[in-house]
mmCIF file of C-alpha atoms in Angstrom:
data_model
loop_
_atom_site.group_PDB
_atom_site.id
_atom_site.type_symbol
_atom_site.label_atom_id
_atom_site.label_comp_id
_atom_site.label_asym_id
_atom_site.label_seq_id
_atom_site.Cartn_x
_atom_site.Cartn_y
_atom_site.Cartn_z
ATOM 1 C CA UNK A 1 -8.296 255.546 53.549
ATOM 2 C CA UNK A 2 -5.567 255.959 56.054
ATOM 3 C CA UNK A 3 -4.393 252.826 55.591
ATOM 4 C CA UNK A 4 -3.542 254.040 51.950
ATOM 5 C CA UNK A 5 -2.273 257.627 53.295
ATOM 6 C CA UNK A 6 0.404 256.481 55.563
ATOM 7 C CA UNK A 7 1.434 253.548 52.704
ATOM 8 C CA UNK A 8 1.699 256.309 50.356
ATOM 9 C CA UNK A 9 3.636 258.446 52.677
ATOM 10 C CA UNK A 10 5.931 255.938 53.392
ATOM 11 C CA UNK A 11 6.621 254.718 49.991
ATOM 12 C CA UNK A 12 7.363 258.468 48.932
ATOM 13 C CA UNK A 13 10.250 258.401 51.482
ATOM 14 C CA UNK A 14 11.192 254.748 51.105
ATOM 15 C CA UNK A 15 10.785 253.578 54.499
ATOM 16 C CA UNK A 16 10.256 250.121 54.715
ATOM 17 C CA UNK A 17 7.522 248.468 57.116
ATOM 18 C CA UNK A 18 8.242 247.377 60.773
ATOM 19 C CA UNK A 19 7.907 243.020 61.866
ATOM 20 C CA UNK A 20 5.260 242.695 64.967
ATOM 21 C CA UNK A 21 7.665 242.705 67.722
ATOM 22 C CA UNK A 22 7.520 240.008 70.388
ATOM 23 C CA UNK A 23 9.155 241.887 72.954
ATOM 24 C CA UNK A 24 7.577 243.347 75.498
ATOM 25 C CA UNK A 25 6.914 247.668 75.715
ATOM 26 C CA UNK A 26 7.537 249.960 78.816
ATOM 27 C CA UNK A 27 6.346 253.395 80.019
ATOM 28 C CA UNK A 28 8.898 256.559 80.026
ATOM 29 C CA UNK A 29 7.168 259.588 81.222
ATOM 30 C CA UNK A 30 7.577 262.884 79.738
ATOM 31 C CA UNK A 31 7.372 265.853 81.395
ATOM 32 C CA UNK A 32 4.971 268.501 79.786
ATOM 33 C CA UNK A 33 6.286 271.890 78.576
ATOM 34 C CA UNK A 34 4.589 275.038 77.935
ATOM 35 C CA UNK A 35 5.971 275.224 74.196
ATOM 36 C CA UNK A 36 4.229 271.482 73.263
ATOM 37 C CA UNK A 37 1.394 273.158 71.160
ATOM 38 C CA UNK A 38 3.782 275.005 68.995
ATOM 39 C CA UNK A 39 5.928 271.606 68.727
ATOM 40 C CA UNK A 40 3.015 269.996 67.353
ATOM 41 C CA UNK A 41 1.946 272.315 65.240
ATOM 42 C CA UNK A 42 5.467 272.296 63.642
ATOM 43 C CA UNK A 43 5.413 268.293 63.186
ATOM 44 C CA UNK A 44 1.686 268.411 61.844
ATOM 45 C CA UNK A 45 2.310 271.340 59.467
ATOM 46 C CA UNK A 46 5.871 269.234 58.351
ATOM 47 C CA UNK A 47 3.427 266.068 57.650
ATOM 48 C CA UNK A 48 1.138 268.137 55.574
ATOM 49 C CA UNK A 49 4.385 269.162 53.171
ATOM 50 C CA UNK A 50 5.144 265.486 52.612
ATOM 51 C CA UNK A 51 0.618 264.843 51.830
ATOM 52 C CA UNK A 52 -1.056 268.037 52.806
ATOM 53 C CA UNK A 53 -4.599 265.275 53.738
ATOM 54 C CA UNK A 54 -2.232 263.466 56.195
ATOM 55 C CA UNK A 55 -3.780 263.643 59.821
ATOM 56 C CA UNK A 56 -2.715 262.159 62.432
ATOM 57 C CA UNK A 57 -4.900 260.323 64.919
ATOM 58 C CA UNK A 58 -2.614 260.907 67.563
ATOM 59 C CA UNK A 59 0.603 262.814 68.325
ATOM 60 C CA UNK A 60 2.173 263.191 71.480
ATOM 61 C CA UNK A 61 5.707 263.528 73.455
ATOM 62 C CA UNK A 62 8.020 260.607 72.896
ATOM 63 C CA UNK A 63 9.837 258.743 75.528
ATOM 64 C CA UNK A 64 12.886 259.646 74.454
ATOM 65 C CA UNK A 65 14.161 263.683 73.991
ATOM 66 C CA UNK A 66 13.488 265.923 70.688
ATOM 67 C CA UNK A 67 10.625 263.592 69.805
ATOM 68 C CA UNK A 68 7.020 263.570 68.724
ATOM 69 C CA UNK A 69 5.645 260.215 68.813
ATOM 70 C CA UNK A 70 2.929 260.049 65.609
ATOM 71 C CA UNK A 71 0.171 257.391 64.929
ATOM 72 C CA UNK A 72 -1.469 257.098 61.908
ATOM 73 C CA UNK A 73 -3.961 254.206 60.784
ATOM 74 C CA UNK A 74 -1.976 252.375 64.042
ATOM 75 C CA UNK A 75 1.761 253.054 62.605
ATOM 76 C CA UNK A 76 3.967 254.502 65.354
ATOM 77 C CA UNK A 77 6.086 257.036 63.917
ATOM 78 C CA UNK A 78 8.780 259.474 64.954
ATOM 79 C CA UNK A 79 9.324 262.875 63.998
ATOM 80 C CA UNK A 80 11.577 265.461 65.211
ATOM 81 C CA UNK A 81 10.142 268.292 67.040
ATOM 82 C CA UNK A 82 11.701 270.979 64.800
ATOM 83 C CA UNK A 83 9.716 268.909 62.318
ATOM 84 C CA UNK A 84 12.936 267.776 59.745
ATOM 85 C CA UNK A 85 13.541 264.017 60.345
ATOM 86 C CA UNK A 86 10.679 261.240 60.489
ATOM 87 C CA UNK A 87 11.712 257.294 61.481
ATOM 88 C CA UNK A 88 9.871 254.369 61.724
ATOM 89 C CA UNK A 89 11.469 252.114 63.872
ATOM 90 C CA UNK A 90 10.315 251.793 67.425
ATOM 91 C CA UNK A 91 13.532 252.553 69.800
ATOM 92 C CA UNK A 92 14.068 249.845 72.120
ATOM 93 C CA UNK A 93 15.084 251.080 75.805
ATOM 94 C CA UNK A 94 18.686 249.316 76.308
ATOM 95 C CA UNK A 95 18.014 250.249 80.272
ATOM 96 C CA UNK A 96 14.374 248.203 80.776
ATOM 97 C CA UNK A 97 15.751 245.811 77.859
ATOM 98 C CA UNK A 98 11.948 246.580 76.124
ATOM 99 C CA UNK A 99 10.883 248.284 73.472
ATOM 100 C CA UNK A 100 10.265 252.476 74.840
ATOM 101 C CA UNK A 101 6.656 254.032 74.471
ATOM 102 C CA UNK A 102 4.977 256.734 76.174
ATOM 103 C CA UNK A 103 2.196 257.040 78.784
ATOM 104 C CA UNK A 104 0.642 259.323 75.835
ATOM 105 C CA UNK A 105 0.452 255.971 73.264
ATOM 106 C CA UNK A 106 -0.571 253.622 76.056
ATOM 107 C CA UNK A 107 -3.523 255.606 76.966
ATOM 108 C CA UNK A 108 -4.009 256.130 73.271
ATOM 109 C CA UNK A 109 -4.199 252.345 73.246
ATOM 110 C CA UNK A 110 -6.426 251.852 76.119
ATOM 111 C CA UNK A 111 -9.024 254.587 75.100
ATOM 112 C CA UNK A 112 -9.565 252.177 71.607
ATOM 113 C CA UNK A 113 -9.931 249.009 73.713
ATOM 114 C CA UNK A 114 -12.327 250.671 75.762
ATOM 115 C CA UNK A 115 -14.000 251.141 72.774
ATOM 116 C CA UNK A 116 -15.145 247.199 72.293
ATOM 117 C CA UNK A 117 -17.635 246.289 75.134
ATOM 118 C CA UNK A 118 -16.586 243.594 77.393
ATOM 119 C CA UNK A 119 -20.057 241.898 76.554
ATOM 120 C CA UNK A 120 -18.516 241.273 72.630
ATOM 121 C CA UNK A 121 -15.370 239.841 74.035
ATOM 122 C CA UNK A 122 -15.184 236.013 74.175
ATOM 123 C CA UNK A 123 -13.507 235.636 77.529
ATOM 124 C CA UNK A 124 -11.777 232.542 79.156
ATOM 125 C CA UNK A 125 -10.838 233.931 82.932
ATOM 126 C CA UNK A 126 -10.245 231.897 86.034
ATOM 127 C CA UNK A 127 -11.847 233.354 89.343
ATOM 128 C CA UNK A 128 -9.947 236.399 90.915
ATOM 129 C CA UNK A 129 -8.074 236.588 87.835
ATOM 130 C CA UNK A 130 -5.071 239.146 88.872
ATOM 131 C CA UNK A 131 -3.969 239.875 84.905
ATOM 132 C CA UNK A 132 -6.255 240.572 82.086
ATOM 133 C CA UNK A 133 -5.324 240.418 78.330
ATOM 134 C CA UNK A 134 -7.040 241.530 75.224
ATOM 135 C CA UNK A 135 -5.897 239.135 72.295
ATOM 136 C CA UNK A 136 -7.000 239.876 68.643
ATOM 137 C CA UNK A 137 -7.370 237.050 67.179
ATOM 138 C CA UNK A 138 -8.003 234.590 63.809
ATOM 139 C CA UNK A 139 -9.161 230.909 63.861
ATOM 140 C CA UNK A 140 -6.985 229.899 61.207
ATOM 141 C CA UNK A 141 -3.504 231.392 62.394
ATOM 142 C CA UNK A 142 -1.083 228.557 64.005
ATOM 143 C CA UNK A 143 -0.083 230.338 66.557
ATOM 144 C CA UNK A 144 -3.878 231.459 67.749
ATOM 145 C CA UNK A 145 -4.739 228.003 67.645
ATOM 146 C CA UNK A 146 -1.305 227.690 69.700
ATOM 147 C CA UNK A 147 -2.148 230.487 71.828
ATOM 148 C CA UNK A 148 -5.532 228.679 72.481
ATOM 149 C CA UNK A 149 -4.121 225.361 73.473
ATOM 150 C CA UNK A 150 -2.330 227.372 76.863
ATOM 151 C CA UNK A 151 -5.620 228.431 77.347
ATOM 152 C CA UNK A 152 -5.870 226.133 80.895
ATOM 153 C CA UNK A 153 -2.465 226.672 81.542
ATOM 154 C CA UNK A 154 -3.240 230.577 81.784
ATOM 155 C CA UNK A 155 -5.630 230.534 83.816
ATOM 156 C CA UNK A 156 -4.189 228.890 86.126
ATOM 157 C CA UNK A 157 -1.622 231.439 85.975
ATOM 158 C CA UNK A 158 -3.971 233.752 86.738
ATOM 159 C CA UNK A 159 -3.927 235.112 83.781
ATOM 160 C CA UNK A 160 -7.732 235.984 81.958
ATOM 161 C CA UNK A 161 -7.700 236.085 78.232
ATOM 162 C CA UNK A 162 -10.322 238.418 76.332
ATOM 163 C CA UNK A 163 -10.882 237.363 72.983
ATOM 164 C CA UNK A 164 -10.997 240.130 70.096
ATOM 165 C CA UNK A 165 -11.818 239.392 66.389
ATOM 166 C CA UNK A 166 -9.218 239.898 63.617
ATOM 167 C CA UNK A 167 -10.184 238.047 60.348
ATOM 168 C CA UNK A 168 -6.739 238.474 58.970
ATOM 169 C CA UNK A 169 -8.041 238.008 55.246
ATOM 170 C CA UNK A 170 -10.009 240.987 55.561
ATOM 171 C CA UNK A 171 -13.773 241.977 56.036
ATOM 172 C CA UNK A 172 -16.008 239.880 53.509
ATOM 173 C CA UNK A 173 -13.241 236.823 53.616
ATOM 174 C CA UNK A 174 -14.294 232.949 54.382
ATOM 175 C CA UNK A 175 -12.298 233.948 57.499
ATOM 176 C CA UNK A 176 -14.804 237.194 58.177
ATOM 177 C CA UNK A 177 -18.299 235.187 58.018
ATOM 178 C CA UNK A 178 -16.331 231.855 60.112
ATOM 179 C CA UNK A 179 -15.726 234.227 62.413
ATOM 180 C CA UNK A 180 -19.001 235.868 62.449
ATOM 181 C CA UNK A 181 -20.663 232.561 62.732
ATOM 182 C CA UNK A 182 -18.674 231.692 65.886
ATOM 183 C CA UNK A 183 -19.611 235.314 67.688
ATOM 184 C CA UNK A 184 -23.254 234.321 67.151
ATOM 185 C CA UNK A 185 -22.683 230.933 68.259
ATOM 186 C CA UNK A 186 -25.300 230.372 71.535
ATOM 187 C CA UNK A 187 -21.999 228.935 72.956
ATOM 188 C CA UNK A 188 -19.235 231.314 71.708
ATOM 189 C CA UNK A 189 -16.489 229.995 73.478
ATOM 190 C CA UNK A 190 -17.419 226.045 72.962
ATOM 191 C CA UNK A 191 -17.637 227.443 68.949
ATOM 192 C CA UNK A 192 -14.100 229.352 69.189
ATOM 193 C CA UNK A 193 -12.678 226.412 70.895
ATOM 194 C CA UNK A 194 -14.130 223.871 67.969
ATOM 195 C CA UNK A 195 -12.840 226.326 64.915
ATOM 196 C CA UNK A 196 -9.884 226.828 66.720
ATOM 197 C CA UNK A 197 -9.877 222.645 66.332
ATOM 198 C CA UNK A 198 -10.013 222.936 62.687
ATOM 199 C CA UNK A 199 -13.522 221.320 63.113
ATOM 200 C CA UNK A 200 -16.668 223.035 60.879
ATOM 201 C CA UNK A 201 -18.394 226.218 61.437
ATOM 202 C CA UNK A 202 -21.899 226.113 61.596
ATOM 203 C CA UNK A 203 -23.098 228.862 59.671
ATOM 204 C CA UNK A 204 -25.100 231.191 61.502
ATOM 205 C CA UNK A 205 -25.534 235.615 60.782
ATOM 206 C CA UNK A 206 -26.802 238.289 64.097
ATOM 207 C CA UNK A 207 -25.565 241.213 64.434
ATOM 208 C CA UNK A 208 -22.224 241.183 65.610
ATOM 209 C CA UNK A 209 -19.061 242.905 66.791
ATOM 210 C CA UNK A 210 -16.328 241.582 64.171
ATOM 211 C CA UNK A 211 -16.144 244.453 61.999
ATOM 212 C CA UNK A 212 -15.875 246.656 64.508
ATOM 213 C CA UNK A 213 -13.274 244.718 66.528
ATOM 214 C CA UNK A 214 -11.431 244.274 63.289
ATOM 215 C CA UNK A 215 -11.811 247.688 62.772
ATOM 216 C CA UNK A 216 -10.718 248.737 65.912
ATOM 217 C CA UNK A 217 -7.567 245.933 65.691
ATOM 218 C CA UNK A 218 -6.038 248.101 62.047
ATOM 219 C CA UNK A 219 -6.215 251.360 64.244
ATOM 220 C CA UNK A 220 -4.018 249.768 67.058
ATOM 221 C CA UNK A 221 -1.812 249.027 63.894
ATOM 222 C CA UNK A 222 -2.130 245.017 64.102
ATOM 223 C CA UNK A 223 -0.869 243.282 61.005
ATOM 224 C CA UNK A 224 -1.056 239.666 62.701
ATOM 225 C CA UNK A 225 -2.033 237.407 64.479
ATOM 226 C CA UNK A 226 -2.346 236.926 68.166
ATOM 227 C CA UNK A 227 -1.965 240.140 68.871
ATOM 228 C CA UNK A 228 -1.608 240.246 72.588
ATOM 229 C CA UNK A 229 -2.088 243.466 74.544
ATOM 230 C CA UNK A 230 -2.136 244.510 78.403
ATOM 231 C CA UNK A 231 -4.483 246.208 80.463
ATOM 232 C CA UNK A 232 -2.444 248.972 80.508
ATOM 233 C CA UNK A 233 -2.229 249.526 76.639
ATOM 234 C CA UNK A 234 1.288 247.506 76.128
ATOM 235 C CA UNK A 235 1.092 245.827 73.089
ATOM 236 C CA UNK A 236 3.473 242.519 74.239
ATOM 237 C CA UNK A 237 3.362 241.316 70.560
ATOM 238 C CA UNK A 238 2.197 237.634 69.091
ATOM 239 C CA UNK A 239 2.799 233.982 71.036
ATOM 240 C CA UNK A 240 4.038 233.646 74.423
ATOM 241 C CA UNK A 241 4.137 230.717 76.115
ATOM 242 C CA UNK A 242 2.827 230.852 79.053
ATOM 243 C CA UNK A 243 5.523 231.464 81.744
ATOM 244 C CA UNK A 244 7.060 234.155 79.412
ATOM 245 C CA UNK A 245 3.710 236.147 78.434
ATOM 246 C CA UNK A 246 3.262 236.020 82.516
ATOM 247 C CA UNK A 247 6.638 237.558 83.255
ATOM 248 C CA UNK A 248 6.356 239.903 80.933
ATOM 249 C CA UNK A 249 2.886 240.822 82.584
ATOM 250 C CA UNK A 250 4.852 240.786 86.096
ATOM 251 C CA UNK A 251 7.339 243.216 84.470
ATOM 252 C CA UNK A 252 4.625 245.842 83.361
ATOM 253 C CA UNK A 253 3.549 248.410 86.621
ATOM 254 C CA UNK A 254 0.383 248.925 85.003
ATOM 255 C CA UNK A 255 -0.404 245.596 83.372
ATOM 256 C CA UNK A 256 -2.485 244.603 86.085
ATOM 257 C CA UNK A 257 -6.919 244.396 85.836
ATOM 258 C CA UNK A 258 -8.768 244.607 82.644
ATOM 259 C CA UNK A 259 -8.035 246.954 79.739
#
């Protein structure tokens, strides 16, 4: 139902949607003022002129002045604080040559991740692992099965990678019950490995995480596939090869440990 609020919304002012962004994010603080609650009042009471069920799941300062940063069904949105102007596109920080987000949205982030117990996760990790990544992924996507080839080459890196499931053709797809037959797998990462090979998927049902995972994956506003995020909420976008998803890692204060 969100999903279909904020599309509505949009197409009533003709904004056009936003490309997943391989570039990496970065954290501006903002300093808290005593007149925030009546700012967000304003931009929530704005919203409800343009669709009067239109709720937020989040609003919060933006990392830039005169700002409210908005999320709704995982869409990042702008919106003035006297509540006039609304924009989609994410401002990118010409300073830290990344795309600008707030400590508010990161924790936002990391509060859903936290969400998805570690124990659902299909994890590849090296010992001492100094970076941890969550990755939603498909098995059908080229660039998951991409992703999954560096797999070594990460972890030697040091880098730990924490599968997430994201059947990109929706809940009740082909792609939905392969996937759920690889999370009940006895071996789930030997059965990721082998779909990500294009080789069968023995059919098998349990109860499982993917819907929630998947569910949790539309709220963070993914719309494909890998979608790579930090442990401390950045979302660093789709393929990296390895060198380059590691500096931008190195780049991130808070990236560091598990999300």
């Amino acid at each position: 139902m969100l999903r279909i609020a904020i599309a509505a919304l949009l197409g009533a002012i003709s904004l056009t949607a936003c490309a997943q962004s391989k570039a990496p994010e970065t954290t501006a603080a903002a300093a808290p003022s005593a007149t925030d609650g009546a700012v967000e009042k304003r931009v929530r009471d704005a919203l409800r002129q343009l669709d009067p069920n239109f709720s937020p799941d989040y609003i919060g300062a933006a990392p830039f002045a005169g700002f409210r940063e908005v999320v709704v069904s995982g869409q990042v949105l702008y919106v003035t604080d006297d509540g006039r102007f609304l924009m989609q596109a994410q401002p990118y920080d010409i300073g830290k040559r990344a795309l600008a987000t707030s400590e508010g949205l990161l924790a936002y982030r990391r509060k859903l991740l936290a969400t998805l117990p570690h124990s659902d996760r299909i994890v590849f990790a090296p010992p001492n692992a100094r970076y941890t990544i969550s990755v939603f992924t498909d098995i059908e996507c080229g660039y998951c099965r991409k992703l999954h080839q560096d797999i070594a080459e990460l972890n030697r890196q040091g880098i730990a990678v924490e599968y997430l499931a994201f059947p990109r053709m929706g809940l009740g797809s082909k792609d939905h019950t392969d996937m759920i037959s690889v999370w009940c797998a006895s071996d789930r990462k030997a059965a990721l490995t082998a779909a990500k090979s294009d080789r069968p998927v023995e059919p098998k049902n349990c109860t499982n995480p993917v819907a929630m995972q998947y569910n949790v994956g539309q709220q963070l506003g993914i719309s494909g596939t890998p979608a790579i995020f930090a442990a401390d909420g950045t979302q660093l976008g789709g393929y990296l090869p390895p060198a380059q998803l590691k500096a931008a890692l190195e780049r991130l204060p808070g990236a560091a440990g598990s999300p």
